[in-house]
Tab-separated table of C-alpha atoms in Angstrom:
chain	number	residue	atom	x	y	z
A	1	MET	CA	0.000	0.000	0.000
A	2	ALA	CA	1.115	3.529	-0.672
A	3	LEU	CA	0.990	4.454	3.002
A	4	ARG	CA	3.068	1.543	4.168
A	5	ARG	CA	6.850	1.696	4.407
A	6	CYS	CA	8.166	-1.631	5.656
A	7	ALA	CA	10.972	-1.606	8.215
A	8	ASN	CA	12.498	-3.894	10.816
A	9	THR	CA	10.096	-6.098	12.805
A	10	ARG	CA	6.963	-3.938	12.944
A	11	THR	CA	3.766	-5.863	12.296
A	12	VAL	CA	0.075	-5.020	12.120
A	13	THR	CA	-2.683	-7.474	12.900
A	14	GLY	CA	-5.745	-6.951	10.794
A	15	PRO	CA	-7.567	-6.107	8.767
A	16	TRP	CA	-9.091	-3.523	11.073
A	17	GLY	CA	-12.729	-3.245	10.024
A	18	VAL	CA	-14.573	-0.006	10.675
A	19	GLY	CA	-17.857	-0.754	8.944
A	20	GLY	CA	-19.468	2.481	7.878
A	21	ALA	CA	-17.154	4.662	9.945
A	22	VAL	CA	-15.056	7.269	8.188
A	23	MET	CA	-11.754	6.667	9.892
A	24	ARG	CA	-8.403	5.223	8.871
A	25	PRO	CA	-5.765	5.275	11.578
A	26	ILE	CA	-2.198	5.132	10.405
A	27	TRP	CA	0.476	4.301	12.930
A	28	ARG	CA	4.162	5.068	12.580
A	29	ALA	CA	6.528	2.925	14.624
A	30	GLY	CA	10.207	3.780	14.484
A	31	GLY	CA	10.308	4.453	10.755
A	32	ALA	CA	7.472	2.237	9.592
A	33	LEU	CA	4.149	3.728	8.586
A	34	HIS	CA	1.373	1.146	8.589
A	35	GLN	CA	-2.053	1.472	7.059
A	36	VAL	CA	-4.321	-0.488	9.352
A	37	ASP	CA	-7.376	-0.721	7.134
A	38	SER	CA	-8.327	-0.114	3.530
A	39	THR	CA	-11.258	2.262	3.825
A	40	TYR	CA	-11.175	5.903	2.830
A	41	ALA	CA	-10.649	8.016	5.859
A	42	ALA	CA	-11.778	10.892	7.967
A	43	ALA	CA	-8.414	11.231	9.652
A	44	ALA	CA	-5.057	9.562	10.076
A	45	TYR	CA	-2.528	9.582	12.864
A	46	ALA	CA	1.204	9.095	12.890
A	47	PHE	CA	3.073	8.004	16.022
A	48	THR	CA	6.548	9.420	16.471
A	49	ASP	CA	9.529	8.592	18.692
A	50	TRP	CA	8.508	4.956	19.157
A	51	THR	CA	11.550	2.740	18.876
A	52	VAL	CA	10.567	-0.792	19.944
A	53	PRO	CA	8.942	-3.580	17.917
A	54	VAL	CA	5.175	-3.339	18.252
A	55	THR	CA	2.022	-5.204	17.347
A	56	PHE	CA	-1.282	-3.386	16.911
A	57	ARG	CA	-4.235	-5.262	18.375
A	58	ASP	CA	-7.806	-4.527	17.491
A	59	HIS	CA	-10.014	-3.897	20.519
A	60	GLY	CA	-13.036	-4.569	18.296
A	61	ARG	CA	-14.510	-1.131	18.935
A	62	GLY	CA	-13.523	0.186	15.532
A	63	ARG	CA	-11.747	3.333	16.674
A	64	TRP	CA	-9.094	2.424	19.199
A	65	LEU	CA	-6.037	0.216	19.070
A	66	THR	CA	-3.593	-0.687	21.821
A	67	VAL	CA	0.091	-0.366	21.033
A	68	VAL	CA	1.841	-3.425	22.449
A	69	ASP	CA	5.578	-3.955	22.851
A	70	GLY	CA	6.295	-7.093	20.860
A	71	ALA	CA	9.085	-8.068	23.239
A	72	THR	CA	7.410	-7.566	26.613
A	73	GLY	CA	3.702	-7.647	25.784
A	74	THR	CA	3.122	-4.399	27.638
A	75	GLY	CA	1.141	-1.568	26.101
A	76	GLY	CA	1.462	2.161	26.001
A	77	GLU	CA	1.906	5.243	23.852
A	78	PRO	CA	5.035	6.984	22.594
A	79	GLU	CA	6.677	10.010	24.107
A	80	SER	CA	5.503	13.203	22.465
A	81	SER	CA	7.604	15.768	20.639
A	82	ASP	CA	7.611	19.511	21.331
A	83	SER	CA	5.698	20.325	18.145
A	84	LEU	CA	2.988	17.770	18.894
A	85	ARG	CA	2.646	18.983	22.478
A	86	THR	CA	2.255	22.529	21.145
A	87	PHE	CA	-0.397	21.456	18.689
A	88	GLY	CA	-2.185	19.485	21.391
A	89	ALA	CA	-2.205	22.494	23.693
A	90	VAL	CA	-3.817	24.579	20.960
A	91	VAL	CA	-6.499	21.934	20.384
A	92	GLN	CA	-7.216	21.762	24.100
A	93	ALA	CA	-7.419	25.553	24.418
A	94	LEU	CA	-9.828	25.819	21.495
A	95	ARG	CA	-11.980	22.987	22.831
A	96	GLU	CA	-12.149	24.522	26.300
A	97	HIS	CA	-12.834	27.973	24.849
A	98	ALA	CA	-15.824	26.460	23.053
A	99	GLY	CA	-17.018	24.952	26.329
A	100	LEU	CA	-16.836	21.388	25.026
A	101	SER	CA	-15.903	18.270	26.926
A	102	ARG	CA	-13.639	15.722	25.256
A	103	ASP	CA	-16.703	13.555	24.681
A	104	GLN	CA	-18.565	16.419	22.980
A	105	PHE	CA	-15.566	17.443	20.891
A	106	GLY	CA	-14.993	13.817	19.918
A	107	GLU	CA	-18.550	13.553	18.629
A	108	LEU	CA	-17.998	16.592	16.415
A	109	VAL	CA	-14.790	15.294	14.846
A	110	ARG	CA	-15.700	11.586	15.037
A	111	PHE	CA	-12.911	10.676	17.439
A	112	SER	CA	-13.249	8.922	20.790
A	113	LYS	CA	-12.582	10.933	23.943
A	114	HIS	CA	-9.442	8.834	24.391
A	115	THR	CA	-8.159	9.909	20.983
A	116	VAL	CA	-8.908	13.560	21.783
A	117	ALA	CA	-6.941	13.191	24.993
A	118	SER	CA	-3.972	11.672	23.156
A	119	VAL	CA	-3.956	14.512	20.623
A	120	GLU	CA	-4.101	17.101	23.418
A	121	LEU	CA	-1.225	15.384	25.204
A	122	GLY	CA	0.864	15.591	22.048
A	123	ARG	CA	0.995	11.864	21.398
A	124	ARG	CA	-0.602	11.876	17.945
A	125	MET	CA	-0.243	13.953	14.834
A	126	PRO	CA	-3.484	14.687	12.948
A	127	ILE	CA	-3.073	14.213	9.207
A	128	GLY	CA	-6.084	15.461	7.298
A	129	ALA	CA	-6.968	12.613	4.949
A	130	ASP	CA	-10.680	13.081	5.416
A	131	GLY	CA	-11.722	13.943	1.909
A	132	ALA	CA	-13.390	16.834	0.153
A	133	TRP	CA	-15.119	18.295	3.209
A	134	SER	CA	-12.182	17.861	5.545
A	135	ARG	CA	-12.598	18.834	9.196
A	136	ILE	CA	-8.824	19.111	9.492
A	137	ARG	CA	-8.330	21.536	6.570
A	138	PRO	CA	-9.656	24.622	8.445
A	139	LEU	CA	-6.736	24.277	10.848
A	140	LEU	CA	-4.462	25.122	7.917
A	141	SER	CA	-6.428	26.907	5.225
A	142	PRO	CA	-9.627	28.929	4.786
A	143	ALA	CA	-10.181	27.387	1.338
A	144	VAL	CA	-13.412	25.494	0.739
A	145	PRO	CA	-14.383	23.433	-2.313
A	146	ALA	CA	-16.365	25.342	-4.933
A	147	TYR	CA	-18.907	23.926	-7.353
A	148	THR	CA	-17.293	23.531	-10.771
A	149	GLY	CA	-20.484	23.992	-12.788
A	150	VAL	CA	-20.771	20.298	-13.691
A	151	SER	CA	-22.950	17.655	-12.053
A	152	PHE	CA	-22.834	13.887	-12.435
A	153	VAL	CA	-25.475	11.237	-11.977
A	154	GLU	CA	-24.000	7.758	-11.695
A	155	THR	CA	-25.864	4.754	-13.117
A	156	ASP	CA	-25.165	1.072	-13.756
A	157	LEU	CA	-26.268	-1.538	-16.254
A	158	HIS	CA	-25.674	-4.995	-14.792
A	159	GLU	CA	-24.831	-7.967	-17.024
A	160	ALA	CA	-24.630	-5.502	-19.875
A	161	ALA	CA	-23.687	-7.907	-22.685
A	162	VAL	CA	-26.645	-10.169	-21.847
A	163	ARG	CA	-29.318	-7.714	-20.737
A	164	HIS	CA	-28.321	-4.652	-22.774
A	165	PRO	CA	-26.444	-5.998	-25.796
A	166	ALA	CA	-27.014	-3.015	-28.086
A	167	THR	CA	-25.647	-0.527	-25.556
A	168	ALA	CA	-22.778	-2.864	-24.632
A	169	GLU	CA	-21.760	-3.252	-28.272
A	170	LEU	CA	-21.826	0.504	-28.837
A	171	LEU	CA	-19.733	1.306	-25.773
A	172	GLY	CA	-17.160	-1.433	-26.214
A	173	GLY	CA	-14.716	-2.762	-23.672
A	174	GLY	CA	-12.951	0.363	-22.483
A	175	MET	CA	-13.932	3.899	-21.587
A	176	MET	CA	-16.349	5.885	-23.734
A	177	PHE	CA	-17.076	9.620	-24.022
A	178	SER	CA	-20.159	10.982	-25.739
A	179	LEU	CA	-20.294	14.770	-25.388
A	180	ALA	CA	-22.169	17.719	-26.860
A	181	ASP	CA	-23.621	21.030	-25.734
A	182	GLY	CA	-22.368	20.901	-22.144
A	183	ARG	CA	-23.671	17.432	-21.392
A	184	GLY	CA	-22.814	13.846	-22.112
A	185	PHE	CA	-22.146	10.296	-21.022
A	186	LEU	CA	-18.832	8.982	-19.691
A	187	THR	CA	-18.766	5.211	-19.265
A	188	HIS	CA	-16.480	2.291	-18.575
A	189	LEU	CA	-16.891	-1.471	-18.485
A	190	GLU	CA	-16.406	-3.017	-15.045
A	191	THR	CA	-14.622	-6.319	-14.515
A	192	ASP	CA	-17.911	-8.015	-13.604
A	193	GLY	CA	-19.390	-7.149	-17.011
A	194	SER	CA	-21.507	-4.240	-15.828
A	195	ILE	CA	-21.366	-0.762	-17.356
A	196	HIS	CA	-20.811	2.154	-15.004
A	197	ALA	CA	-21.932	5.500	-16.390
A	198	TYR	CA	-21.535	9.132	-15.404
A	199	VAL	CA	-24.361	11.180	-16.824
A	200	ALA	CA	-22.838	14.651	-16.920
A	201	VAL	CA	-24.606	17.985	-17.233
A	202	LYS	CA	-23.191	21.494	-17.110
A	203	ALA	CA	-25.796	23.127	-14.907
A	204	PRO	CA	-26.366	25.657	-12.100
A	205	GLU	CA	-25.557	24.543	-8.589
A	206	ASP	CA	-29.218	24.168	-7.655
A	207	TRP	CA	-30.014	21.870	-10.596
A	208	LEU	CA	-29.098	18.518	-9.076
A	209	PRO	CA	-30.658	19.203	-5.636
A	210	GLY	CA	-33.864	20.004	-7.511
A	211	ILE	CA	-34.228	16.392	-8.692
A	212	ASP	CA	-36.003	13.968	-6.362
A	213	PHE	CA	-33.813	10.872	-6.382
A	214	THR	CA	-36.046	9.149	-3.832
A	215	ASP	CA	-38.356	8.603	-6.830
A	216	PRO	CA	-36.078	6.808	-9.327
A	217	ALA	CA	-38.612	6.813	-12.155
A	218	ALA	CA	-39.181	10.571	-11.880
A	219	ALA	CA	-35.449	11.217	-11.588
A	220	LYS	CA	-34.751	9.181	-14.716
A	221	ALA	CA	-37.465	11.024	-16.629
A	222	LYS	CA	-35.986	14.373	-15.571
A	223	LEU	CA	-32.506	13.312	-16.718
A	224	LEU	CA	-33.735	11.925	-20.013
A	225	GLY	CA	-35.308	15.282	-20.753
A	226	TYR	CA	-31.770	16.676	-21.092
A	227	PHE	CA	-30.921	14.072	-23.728
A	228	GLU	CA	-33.826	14.356	-26.142
A	229	GLY	CA	-32.738	13.264	-29.616
A	230	TRP	CA	-29.692	11.338	-28.370
A	231	ASP	CA	-29.184	7.742	-29.482
A	232	ASP	CA	-31.471	5.342	-27.617
A	233	ARG	CA	-28.501	3.090	-26.820
A	234	LEU	CA	-27.022	5.979	-24.836
A	235	ARG	CA	-30.320	6.993	-23.285
A	236	ALA	CA	-30.609	3.391	-22.039
A	237	LEU	CA	-27.821	4.219	-19.578
A	238	VAL	CA	-30.504	6.187	-17.737
A	239	ALA	CA	-33.779	4.590	-18.843
A	240	ASP	CA	-32.696	1.020	-18.109
A	241	ALA	CA	-30.356	1.712	-15.193
A	242	ASP	CA	-30.405	-0.773	-12.334
A	243	GLY	CA	-31.115	0.625	-8.906
A	244	THR	CA	-31.373	4.266	-7.922
A	245	PRO	CA	-29.213	6.803	-9.797
A	246	THR	CA	-26.610	8.464	-7.579
A	247	PRO	CA	-26.258	12.273	-7.790
A	248	ARG	CA	-22.801	13.858	-7.436
A	249	GLN	CA	-21.960	17.521	-7.783
A	250	ILE	CA	-18.359	18.108	-8.855
A	251	HIS	CA	-16.414	20.420	-6.553
A	252	ALA	CA	-12.803	21.530	-6.513
A	253	LEU	CA	-10.394	23.497	-4.373
A	254	PRO	CA	-8.692	26.493	-6.027
A	255	VAL	CA	-5.833	25.659	-8.365
A	256	GLY	CA	-2.634	26.330	-6.459
A	257	HIS	CA	-4.180	25.634	-3.042
A	258	ARG	CA	-1.496	25.671	-0.344
A	259	TRP	CA	-1.049	26.709	3.260
A	260	ASN	CA	1.575	27.986	5.652
A	261	ARG	CA	3.421	25.379	7.690
A	262	THR	CA	1.425	24.764	10.855
A	263	PRO	CA	3.156	22.715	13.553
A	264	GLY	CA	1.847	19.208	14.053
A	265	VAL	CA	-0.681	18.923	11.213
A	266	THR	CA	-0.823	18.464	7.449
A	267	LEU	CA	-3.170	17.323	4.682
A	268	LEU	CA	-3.163	14.717	1.952
A	269	GLY	CA	-5.510	13.397	-0.720
A	270	ASN	CA	-8.718	15.272	-1.443
A	271	ALA	CA	-8.365	17.208	1.792
A	272	ALA	CA	-5.260	18.830	0.296
A	273	ARG	CA	-6.085	19.055	-3.379
A	274	LEU	CA	-9.676	18.255	-4.287
A	275	MET	CA	-10.026	18.536	-8.060
A	276	SER	CA	-12.506	17.516	-10.722
A	277	PRO	CA	-11.941	14.042	-12.206
A	278	PHE	CA	-11.079	15.290	-15.691
A	279	ALA	CA	-7.337	14.766	-15.474
A	280	GLY	CA	-7.615	11.235	-14.114
A	281	GLU	CA	-5.198	12.131	-11.319
A	282	GLY	CA	-7.274	11.901	-8.141
A	283	ALA	CA	-6.493	8.368	-6.948
A	284	ASN	CA	-2.976	8.482	-8.375
A	285	ALA	CA	-2.198	11.723	-6.558
A	286	ALA	CA	-3.640	10.445	-3.277
A	287	MET	CA	-1.443	7.348	-3.380
A	288	GLN	CA	1.580	9.466	-4.182
A	289	ASP	CA	0.718	11.810	-1.300
A	290	GLY	CA	0.695	8.853	1.071
A	291	ALA	CA	3.928	7.415	-0.265
A	292	GLU	CA	5.745	10.739	-0.081
A	293	LEU	CA	4.461	11.485	3.414
A	294	ALA	CA	5.582	8.048	4.583
A	295	THR	CA	9.009	8.600	3.033
A	296	ALA	CA	9.350	12.018	4.656
A	297	LEU	CA	8.384	10.715	8.107
A	298	ALA	CA	10.736	7.759	7.820
A	299	GLY	CA	13.520	10.033	6.593
A	300	HIS	CA	13.292	12.434	9.542
A	301	PRO	CA	13.014	10.219	12.650
A	302	GLY	CA	12.252	12.234	15.746
A	303	ASP	CA	11.682	15.436	13.750
A	304	PRO	CA	8.087	15.496	12.456
A	305	GLU	CA	8.272	19.202	11.587
A	306	ALA	CA	11.189	18.634	9.212
A	307	ALA	CA	9.271	15.718	7.700
A	308	LEU	CA	6.118	17.722	7.137
A	309	SER	CA	8.043	20.659	5.701
A	310	ALA	CA	9.770	18.357	3.203
A	311	TYR	CA	6.480	16.666	2.302
A	312	GLU	CA	4.629	19.946	1.717
A	313	HIS	CA	7.531	21.484	-0.229
A	314	ALA	CA	7.206	18.681	-2.787
A	315	LEU	CA	3.407	18.472	-2.542
A	316	PHE	CA	2.417	22.009	-3.507
A	317	PRO	CA	3.891	22.277	-7.037
A	318	ARG	CA	2.832	18.716	-7.892
A	319	VAL	CA	-0.724	19.365	-6.741
A	320	GLU	CA	-0.915	22.647	-8.626
A	321	ARG	CA	0.041	20.973	-11.912
A	322	ALA	CA	-2.551	18.225	-11.491
A	323	ALA	CA	-5.296	20.669	-10.479
A	324	ALA	CA	-4.555	22.890	-13.476
A	325	GLU	CA	-4.774	19.891	-15.818
A	326	SER	CA	-8.062	18.884	-14.223
A	327	ALA	CA	-9.558	22.357	-14.682
A	328	GLU	CA	-8.384	22.399	-18.293
A	329	GLY	CA	-9.945	18.968	-18.843
A	330	LEU	CA	-13.285	20.152	-17.505
A	331	ALA	CA	-13.225	23.198	-19.793
A	332	LEU	CA	-12.343	20.999	-22.769
A	333	LEU	CA	-15.062	18.384	-22.192
A	334	PHE	CA	-17.844	20.844	-21.489
A	335	GLY	CA	-16.799	23.652	-23.796
A	336	PRO	CA	-17.286	24.081	-27.552
A	337	ASP	CA	-16.501	21.171	-29.899
A	338	PRO	CA	-15.559	18.765	-27.100
A	339	VAL	CA	-15.184	15.580	-29.157
A	340	ARG	CA	-12.772	17.120	-31.663
A	341	ASN	CA	-10.757	18.707	-28.858
A	342	LEU	CA	-10.686	15.461	-26.861
A	343	VAL	CA	-9.430	13.502	-29.862
A	344	ALA	CA	-6.788	16.134	-30.512
A	345	MET	CA	-5.631	16.029	-26.891
A	346	MET	CA	-5.410	12.246	-26.740
A	347	SER	CA	-3.575	12.074	-30.054
A	348	GLY	CA	-1.092	14.706	-28.941
A	349	GLY	CA	-2.402	17.435	-31.228
A	350	ALA	CA	-3.422	20.981	-30.373
A	351	SER	CA	-7.063	21.752	-29.702
């Protein structure tokens, strides 16, 4: 995994299942950064200054692990660094200023009161990996995701070759774009033989919330109204869709989003660089973020501030390039003459 850097004798028991929770703890032990589960996350933590072999044991409560010395079997937490103690003191002061107990604050940020206590004592470093609407990001940046002007509705055709042969033949075995007049279909064939489609419309921000998706038939009829005169094999992606269509507005952080170094906290993934999907860089960039953060932490043992500074120094220009490409891709696909421009781009020609 991108967020795992193997070293020495550190092991992790698992997988650590969290069900529907939005949490992915990450534990660093003397140079090793272990991803404990495979879900997307609300937050991650890195331990520092821990120098003995450890095993992480699941308590079964989904949000709390005991750190156990692999040699002695005793548990505990690492000594904190100055920067983490400073950050923890700030968190505690803000919580107390708001008149919140650790239980109450934990409910707001989806941490247990024990985790809040560990952060306040400087034993854990919050890493904002909690997605587009990050609760960690405001600690670093006032930026908030803005609507890009494009909305998706996701649909699926199951057993496409058998149940929808005409549409399956038209779309083929890879990815397909059908675009015109600020709307279109973007599809790909899944490994199980189903077709996953993004029905895309350039529309005002209140357009998608105005469709009642609790009534699938009415929602489909509303969507199909935007594709009058389109080929019936494409319209079948909506008309014959299995299950309830899933609405998704496309948001993005500003191109060039960055922040000043703030002791004890950083961001990665969509929390750091939310962009539209039109450069195909989202998942790739998130994995690279994790790998580079792990490398920086392992390369600066005992000095998390130096690690985070090195990570962010490399992160910002890389993120800016990807976000710019994404914004350009959105403008190309939903601007004038999108098909010709898309072909020119993919063939290396000028639009």
